[in-house]
Coordinates of C-alpha atoms in Angstrom, one line a residue:
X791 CA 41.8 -22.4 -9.0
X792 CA 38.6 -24.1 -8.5
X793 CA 37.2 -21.9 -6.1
X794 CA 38.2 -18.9 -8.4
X795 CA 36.2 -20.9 -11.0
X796 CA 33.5 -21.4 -8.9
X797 CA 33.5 -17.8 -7.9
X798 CA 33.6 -16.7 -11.7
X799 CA 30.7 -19.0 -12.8
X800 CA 28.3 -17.1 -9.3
X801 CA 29.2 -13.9 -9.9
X802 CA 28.5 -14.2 -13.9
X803 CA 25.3 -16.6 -12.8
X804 CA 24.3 -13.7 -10.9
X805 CA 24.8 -10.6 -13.7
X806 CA 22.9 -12.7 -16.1
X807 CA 20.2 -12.8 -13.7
X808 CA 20.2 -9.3 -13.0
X809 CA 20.4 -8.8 -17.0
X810 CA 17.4 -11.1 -17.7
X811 CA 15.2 -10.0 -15.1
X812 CA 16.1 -6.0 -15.7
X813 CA 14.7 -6.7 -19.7
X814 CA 11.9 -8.8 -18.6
X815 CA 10.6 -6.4 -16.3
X816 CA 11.3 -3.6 -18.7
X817 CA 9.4 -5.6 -21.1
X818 CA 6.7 -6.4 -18.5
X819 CA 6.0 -3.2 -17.6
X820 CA 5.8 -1.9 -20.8
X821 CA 3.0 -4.2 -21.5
X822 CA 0.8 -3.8 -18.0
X823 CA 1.4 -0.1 -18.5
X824 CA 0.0 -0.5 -22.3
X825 CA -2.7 -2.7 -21.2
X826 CA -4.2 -0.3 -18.5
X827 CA -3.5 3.1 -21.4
X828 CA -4.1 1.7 -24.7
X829 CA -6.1 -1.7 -24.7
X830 CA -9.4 -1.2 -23.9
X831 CA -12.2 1.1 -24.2
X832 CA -12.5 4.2 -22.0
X833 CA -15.2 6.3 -23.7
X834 CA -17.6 5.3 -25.7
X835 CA -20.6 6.9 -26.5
X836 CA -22.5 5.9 -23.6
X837 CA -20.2 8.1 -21.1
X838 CA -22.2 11.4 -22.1
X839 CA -25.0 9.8 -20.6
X840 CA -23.2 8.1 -17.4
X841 CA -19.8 9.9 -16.9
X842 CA -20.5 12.7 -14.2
X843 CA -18.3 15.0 -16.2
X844 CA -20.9 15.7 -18.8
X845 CA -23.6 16.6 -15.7
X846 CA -21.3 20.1 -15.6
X847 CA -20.3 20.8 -18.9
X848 CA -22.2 20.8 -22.8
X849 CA -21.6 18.1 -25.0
X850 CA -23.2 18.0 -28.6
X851 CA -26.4 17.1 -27.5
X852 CA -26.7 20.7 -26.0
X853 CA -26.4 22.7 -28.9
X854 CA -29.2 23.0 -31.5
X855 CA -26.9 23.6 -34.4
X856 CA -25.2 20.0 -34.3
X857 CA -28.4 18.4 -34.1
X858 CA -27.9 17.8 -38.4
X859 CA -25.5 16.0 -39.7
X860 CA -23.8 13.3 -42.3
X861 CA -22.4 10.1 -40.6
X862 CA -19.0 9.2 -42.5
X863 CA -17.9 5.8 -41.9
X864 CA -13.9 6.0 -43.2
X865 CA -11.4 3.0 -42.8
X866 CA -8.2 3.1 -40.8
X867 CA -6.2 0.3 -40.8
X868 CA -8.4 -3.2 -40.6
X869 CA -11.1 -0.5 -38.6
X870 CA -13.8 1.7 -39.5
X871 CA -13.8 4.8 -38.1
X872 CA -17.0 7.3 -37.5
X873 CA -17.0 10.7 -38.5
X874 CA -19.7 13.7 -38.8
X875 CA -19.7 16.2 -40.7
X876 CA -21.5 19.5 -40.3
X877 CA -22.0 22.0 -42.9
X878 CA -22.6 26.0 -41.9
X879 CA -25.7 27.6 -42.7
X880 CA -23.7 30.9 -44.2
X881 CA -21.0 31.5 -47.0
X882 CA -18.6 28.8 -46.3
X883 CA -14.8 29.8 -45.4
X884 CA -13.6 26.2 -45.0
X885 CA -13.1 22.9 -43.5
X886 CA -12.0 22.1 -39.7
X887 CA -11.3 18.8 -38.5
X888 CA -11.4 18.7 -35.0
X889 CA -9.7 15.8 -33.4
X890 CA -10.4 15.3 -29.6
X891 CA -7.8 13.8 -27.1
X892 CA -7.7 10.7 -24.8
X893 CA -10.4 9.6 -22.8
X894 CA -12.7 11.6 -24.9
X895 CA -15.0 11.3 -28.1
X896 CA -16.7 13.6 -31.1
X897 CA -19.5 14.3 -29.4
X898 CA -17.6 15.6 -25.9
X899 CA -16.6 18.7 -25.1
X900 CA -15.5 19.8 -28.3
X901 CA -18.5 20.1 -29.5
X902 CA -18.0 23.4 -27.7
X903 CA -15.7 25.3 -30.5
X904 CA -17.2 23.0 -32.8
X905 CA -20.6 24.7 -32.3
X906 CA -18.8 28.0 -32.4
X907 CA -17.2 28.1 -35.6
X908 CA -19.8 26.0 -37.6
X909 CA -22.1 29.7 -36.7
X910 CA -19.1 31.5 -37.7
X911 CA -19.4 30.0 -41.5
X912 CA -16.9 26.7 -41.0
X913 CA -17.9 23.1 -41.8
X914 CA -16.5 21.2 -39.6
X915 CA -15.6 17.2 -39.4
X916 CA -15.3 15.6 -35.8
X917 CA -14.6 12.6 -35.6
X918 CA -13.9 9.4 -32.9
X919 CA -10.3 7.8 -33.1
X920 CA -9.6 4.5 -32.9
X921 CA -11.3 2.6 -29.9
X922 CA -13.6 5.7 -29.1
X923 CA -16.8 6.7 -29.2
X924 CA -18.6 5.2 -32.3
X925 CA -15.5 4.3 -34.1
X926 CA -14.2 0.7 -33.9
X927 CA -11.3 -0.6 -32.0
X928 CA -10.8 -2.4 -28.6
X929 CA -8.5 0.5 -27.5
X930 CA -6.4 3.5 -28.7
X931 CA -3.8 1.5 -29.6
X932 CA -0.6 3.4 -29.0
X933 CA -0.5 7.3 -28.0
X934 CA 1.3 7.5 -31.7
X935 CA -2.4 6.6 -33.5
X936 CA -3.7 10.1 -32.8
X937 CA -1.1 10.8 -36.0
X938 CA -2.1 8.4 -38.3
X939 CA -6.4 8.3 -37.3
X940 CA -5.8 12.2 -38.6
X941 CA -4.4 11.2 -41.9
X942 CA -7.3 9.3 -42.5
X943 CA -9.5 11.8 -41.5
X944 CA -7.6 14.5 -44.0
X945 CA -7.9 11.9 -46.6
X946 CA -11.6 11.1 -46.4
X947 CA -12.1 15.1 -46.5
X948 CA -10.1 15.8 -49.5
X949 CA -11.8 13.5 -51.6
X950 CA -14.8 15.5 -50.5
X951 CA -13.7 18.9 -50.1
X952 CA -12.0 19.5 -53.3
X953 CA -9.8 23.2 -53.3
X954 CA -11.5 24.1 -50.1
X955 CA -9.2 25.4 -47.7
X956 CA -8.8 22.4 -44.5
X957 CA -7.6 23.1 -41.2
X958 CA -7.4 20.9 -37.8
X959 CA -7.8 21.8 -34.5
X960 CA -6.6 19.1 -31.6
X961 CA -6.4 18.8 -28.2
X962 CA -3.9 16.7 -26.0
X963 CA -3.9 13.1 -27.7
X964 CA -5.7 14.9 -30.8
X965 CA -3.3 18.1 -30.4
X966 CA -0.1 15.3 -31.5
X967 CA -2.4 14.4 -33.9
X968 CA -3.1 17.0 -35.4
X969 CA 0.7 18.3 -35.9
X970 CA 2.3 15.1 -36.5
X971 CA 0.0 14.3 -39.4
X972 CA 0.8 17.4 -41.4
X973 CA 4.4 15.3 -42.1
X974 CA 2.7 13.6 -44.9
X975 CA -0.5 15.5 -45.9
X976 CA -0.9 19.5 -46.0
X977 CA -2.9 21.5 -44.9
X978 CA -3.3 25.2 -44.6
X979 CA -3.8 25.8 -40.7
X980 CA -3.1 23.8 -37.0
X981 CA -4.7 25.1 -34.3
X982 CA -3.2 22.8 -31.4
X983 CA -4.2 22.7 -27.4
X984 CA -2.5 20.7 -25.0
X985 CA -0.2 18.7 -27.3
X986 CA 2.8 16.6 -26.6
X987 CA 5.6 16.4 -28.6
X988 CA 6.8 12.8 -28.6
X989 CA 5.1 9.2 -27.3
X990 CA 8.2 8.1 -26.1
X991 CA 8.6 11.2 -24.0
X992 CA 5.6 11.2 -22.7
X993 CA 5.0 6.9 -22.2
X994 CA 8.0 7.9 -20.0
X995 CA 7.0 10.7 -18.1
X996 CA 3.9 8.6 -16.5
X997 CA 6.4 6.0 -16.0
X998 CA 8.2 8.5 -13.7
X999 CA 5.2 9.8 -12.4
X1000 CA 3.8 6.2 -10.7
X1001 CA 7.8 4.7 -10.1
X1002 CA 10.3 7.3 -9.5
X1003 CA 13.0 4.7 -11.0
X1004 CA 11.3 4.2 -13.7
X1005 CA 14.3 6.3 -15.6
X1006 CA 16.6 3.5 -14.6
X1007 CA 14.6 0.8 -17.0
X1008 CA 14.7 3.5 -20.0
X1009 CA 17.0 1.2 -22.0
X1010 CA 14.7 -1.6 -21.8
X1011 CA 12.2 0.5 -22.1
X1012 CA 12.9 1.9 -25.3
X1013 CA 14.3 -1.8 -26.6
X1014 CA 10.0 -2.9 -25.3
X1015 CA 8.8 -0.3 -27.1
X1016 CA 10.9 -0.6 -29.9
X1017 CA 9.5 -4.1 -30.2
X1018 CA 5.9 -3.5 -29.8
X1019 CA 5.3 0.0 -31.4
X1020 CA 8.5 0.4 -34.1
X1021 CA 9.8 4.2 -34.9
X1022 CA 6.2 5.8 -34.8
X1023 CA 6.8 6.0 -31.1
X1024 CA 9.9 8.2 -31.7
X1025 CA 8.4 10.9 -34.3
X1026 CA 8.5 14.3 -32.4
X1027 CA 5.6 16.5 -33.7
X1028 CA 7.5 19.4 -34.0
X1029 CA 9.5 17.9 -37.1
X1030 CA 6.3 18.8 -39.1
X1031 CA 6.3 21.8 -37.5
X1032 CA 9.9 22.8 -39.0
X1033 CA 9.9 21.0 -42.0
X1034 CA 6.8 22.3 -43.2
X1035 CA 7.7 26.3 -43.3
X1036 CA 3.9 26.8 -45.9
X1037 CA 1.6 25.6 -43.2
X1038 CA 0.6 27.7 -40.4
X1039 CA 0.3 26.6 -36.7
X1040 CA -0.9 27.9 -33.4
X1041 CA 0.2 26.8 -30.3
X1042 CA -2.0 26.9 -27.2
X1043 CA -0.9 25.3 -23.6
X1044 CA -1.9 26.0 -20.4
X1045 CA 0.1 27.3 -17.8
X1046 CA 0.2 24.6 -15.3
X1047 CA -0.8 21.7 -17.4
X1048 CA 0.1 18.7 -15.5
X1049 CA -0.5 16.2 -17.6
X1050 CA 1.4 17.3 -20.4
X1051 CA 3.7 19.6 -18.5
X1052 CA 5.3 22.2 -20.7
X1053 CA 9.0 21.7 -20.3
X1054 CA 10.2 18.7 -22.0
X1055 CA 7.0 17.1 -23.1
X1056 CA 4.4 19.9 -24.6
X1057 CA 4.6 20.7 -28.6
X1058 CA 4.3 24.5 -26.9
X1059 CA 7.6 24.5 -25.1
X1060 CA 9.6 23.3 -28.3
X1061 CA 8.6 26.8 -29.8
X1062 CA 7.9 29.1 -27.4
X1063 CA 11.3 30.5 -27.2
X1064 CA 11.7 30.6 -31.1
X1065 CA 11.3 32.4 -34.0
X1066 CA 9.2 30.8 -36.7
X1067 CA 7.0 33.2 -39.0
X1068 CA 4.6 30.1 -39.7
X1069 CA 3.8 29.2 -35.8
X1070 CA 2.4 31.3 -33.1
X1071 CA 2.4 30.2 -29.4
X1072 CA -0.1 30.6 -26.5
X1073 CA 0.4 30.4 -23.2
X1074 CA -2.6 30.6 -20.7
X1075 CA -1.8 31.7 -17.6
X1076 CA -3.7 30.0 -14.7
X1077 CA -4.6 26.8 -17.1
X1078 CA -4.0 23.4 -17.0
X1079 CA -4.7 21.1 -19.5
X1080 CA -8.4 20.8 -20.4
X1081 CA -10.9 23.7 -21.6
X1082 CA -8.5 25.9 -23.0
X1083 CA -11.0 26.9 -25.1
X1084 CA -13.6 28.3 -22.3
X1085 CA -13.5 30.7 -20.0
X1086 CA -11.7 31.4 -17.1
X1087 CA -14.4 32.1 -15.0
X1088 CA -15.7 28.6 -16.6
X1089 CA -13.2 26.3 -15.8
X1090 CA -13.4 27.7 -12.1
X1091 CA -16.8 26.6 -11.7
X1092 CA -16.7 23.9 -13.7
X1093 CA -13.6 22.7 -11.2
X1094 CA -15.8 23.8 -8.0
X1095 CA -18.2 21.6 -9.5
X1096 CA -16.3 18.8 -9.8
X1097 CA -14.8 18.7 -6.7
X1098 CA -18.5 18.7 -5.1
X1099 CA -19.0 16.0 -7.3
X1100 CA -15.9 13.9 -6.7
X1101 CA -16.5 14.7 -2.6
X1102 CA -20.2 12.6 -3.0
X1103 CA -18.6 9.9 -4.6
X1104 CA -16.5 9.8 -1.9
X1105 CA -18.7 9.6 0.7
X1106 CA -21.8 7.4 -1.5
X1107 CA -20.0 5.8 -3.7
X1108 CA -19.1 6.1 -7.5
X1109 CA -23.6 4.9 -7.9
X1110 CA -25.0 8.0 -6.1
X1111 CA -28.3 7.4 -4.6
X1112 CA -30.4 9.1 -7.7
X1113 CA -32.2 12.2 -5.3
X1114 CA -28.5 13.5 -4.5
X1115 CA -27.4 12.7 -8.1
X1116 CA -30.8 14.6 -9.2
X1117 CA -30.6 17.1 -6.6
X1118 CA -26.4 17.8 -7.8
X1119 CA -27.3 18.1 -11.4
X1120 CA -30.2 20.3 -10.7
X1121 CA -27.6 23.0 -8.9
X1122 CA -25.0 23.0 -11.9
X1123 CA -25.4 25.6 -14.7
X1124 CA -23.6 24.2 -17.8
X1125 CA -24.1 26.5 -19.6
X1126 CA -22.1 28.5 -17.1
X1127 CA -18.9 25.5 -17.0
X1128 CA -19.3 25.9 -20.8
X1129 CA -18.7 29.0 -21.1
X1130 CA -16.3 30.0 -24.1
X1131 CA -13.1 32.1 -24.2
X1132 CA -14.7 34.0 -27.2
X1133 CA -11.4 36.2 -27.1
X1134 CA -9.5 33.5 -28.0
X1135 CA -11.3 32.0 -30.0
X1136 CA -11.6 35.4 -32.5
X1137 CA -7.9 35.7 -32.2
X1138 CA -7.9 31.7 -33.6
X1139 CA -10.4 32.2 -36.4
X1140 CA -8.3 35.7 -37.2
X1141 CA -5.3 33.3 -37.6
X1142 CA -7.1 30.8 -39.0
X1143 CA -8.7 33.5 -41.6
X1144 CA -4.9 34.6 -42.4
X1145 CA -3.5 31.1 -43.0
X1146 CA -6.4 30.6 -46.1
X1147 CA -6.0 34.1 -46.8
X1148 CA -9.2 35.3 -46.8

């Protein structure tokens, strides 16, 4: 009887352990992996200047027509966010609020279509999320903020942009945004690139990516993130999608988008298969998951470009030696990275046109 005891109390002594260190390491790794995404700063302003991105493509500082603009500072949560508004030139037709994705800021890329459609007769709003650019914050927070740094943005807009027609236009980070926010404020048109469809899913999916047994600790997982983040980790974007039948929505993904890969992550794959009168899908064929908005022939060179690039930090080091850093920049044509899918981008502001029903 005492060694059947004995035996009892090890093998129980031993489950416990393997209990207790399965939901501390789920809860560990949970908190490195939100440490190294969501707490600290990866672009602020200063990266237009420094990041060797922005030596291939055009940011805002390369188009005239952004040069003007109001600076609106507008609060979310206990921070102040930064937000600039540019108003067109011609007969107004609207308001877009363009909300850009991880990793990225107002001023970045996006000031690609934002320069576009401000010519076409748009005001548009960009603005920097939480922890980017200008706006305050020591990180992005969660991949669920996108949501709810959008409401804000709608709600500092339609104080100022009474019975104007508003529409949003995201990509990736800013694509979840941009759909998940219309659950509690409406709007008359999403234009979405890139999106995914839930945190959770996706928090997950990089999990997988970096540990293939991550899927094992998905219990724990959700029990860590359950803790830290609450439900808004959980909200699928395509709820707003179907519960708000009034509101248009187009959605754009690319082919062989890695990083948000279409089947069981992208906003995209939840629709492409159905039949919704208010949403319209996009897929690009040959695409991954940034530019969607330029060129084909753009994103080749602009990748050719980058691989050059990448291949000199490889060999120098990530501080070039400036006369072959001077000597790269002076072979790259941005304009020619930068170049716009202006297809595209008509059939958007067609869409867009039809959802305010001009």
């Amino acid at each position: 009887m005492k060694k059947k005891k004995k035996f009892t109390i090890i093998i129980s002594s031993i489950l416990v352990g393997i209990i207790v260190t399965y939901f501390a390491s789920c809860f560990i790794g949970y908190g490195v992996m939100a440490n190294i995404l969501f707490k600290k700063r990866t672009c602020d302003v200063e990266i237009l200047n420094t990041d060797p991105y922005y030596t291939i493509i055009n940011s805002r500082d390369d188009y005239p027509n952004l040069t003007n603009r109001e600076e609106i500072v507008f609060p979310y949560k206990e921070y102040n966010l930064m937000g600039y508004l540019y108003q067109t030139e011609i007969e107004r037709k609207g308001l877009i609020i363009s909300a850009h994705g991880m990793n990225s800021l107002a001023d970045g890329e996006h000031a690609q279509y934002q320069s576009y459609y401000l010519d076409k007769g748009w005001d548009i709003f960009a603005f920097d999320m939480v922890g980017c650019g200008r706006s305050e914050g020591k990180g992005i927070l969660s991949l669920a903020e996108s949501r709810f740094c959008v409401e804000s943005a709608i709600e500092a807009m339609k104080e100022k942009y009474e019975d104007v027609p508003i529409c949003l236009i995201g990509h990736s980070w800013g694509g979840y945004g941009v759909v998940a926010a219309t659950n509690n404020y409406h709007v008359n048109c999403v234009i979405e690139f890139s999106g995914f469809n839930e945190p959770r899913d996706l928090m997950l999916g990089m999990a997988n990516k970096t540990t293939p047994l991550a899927s094992l600790t998905a219990f724990g997982f959700d029990l860590a993130l359950q803790a830290f983040e609450g439900n808004k980790a959980y909200y699928k974007a395509s709820e707003a999608v179907i519960n708000n039948p009034d509101i248009n929505y187009y959605l754009i993904h690319g082919e062989n988008d890695d990083v948000v890969p279409i089947k069981n992550y992208s906003i995209y794959g939840q629709f492409a298969d159905e039949n919704y009168q208010n949403v319209k899908t996009l897929m690009l064929a040959d695409s991954g998951h940034i530019g969607l908005w330029r060129s084909k022939e753009a994103n080749e060179y602009f990748y050719d470009k980058y691989r050059e690039i990448e291949s000199l930090m490889k060999t120098y080091g990530s501080d070039l030696p400036s006369p072959l850093y001077d000597d790269f920049k002076a072979s790259v044509d941005k304009d020619k990275a930068s170049q716009l899918n202006f297809e595209l981008l008509d059939d958007i502001e067609e869409y867009l046109l039809s959802s305010i029903k001009i």
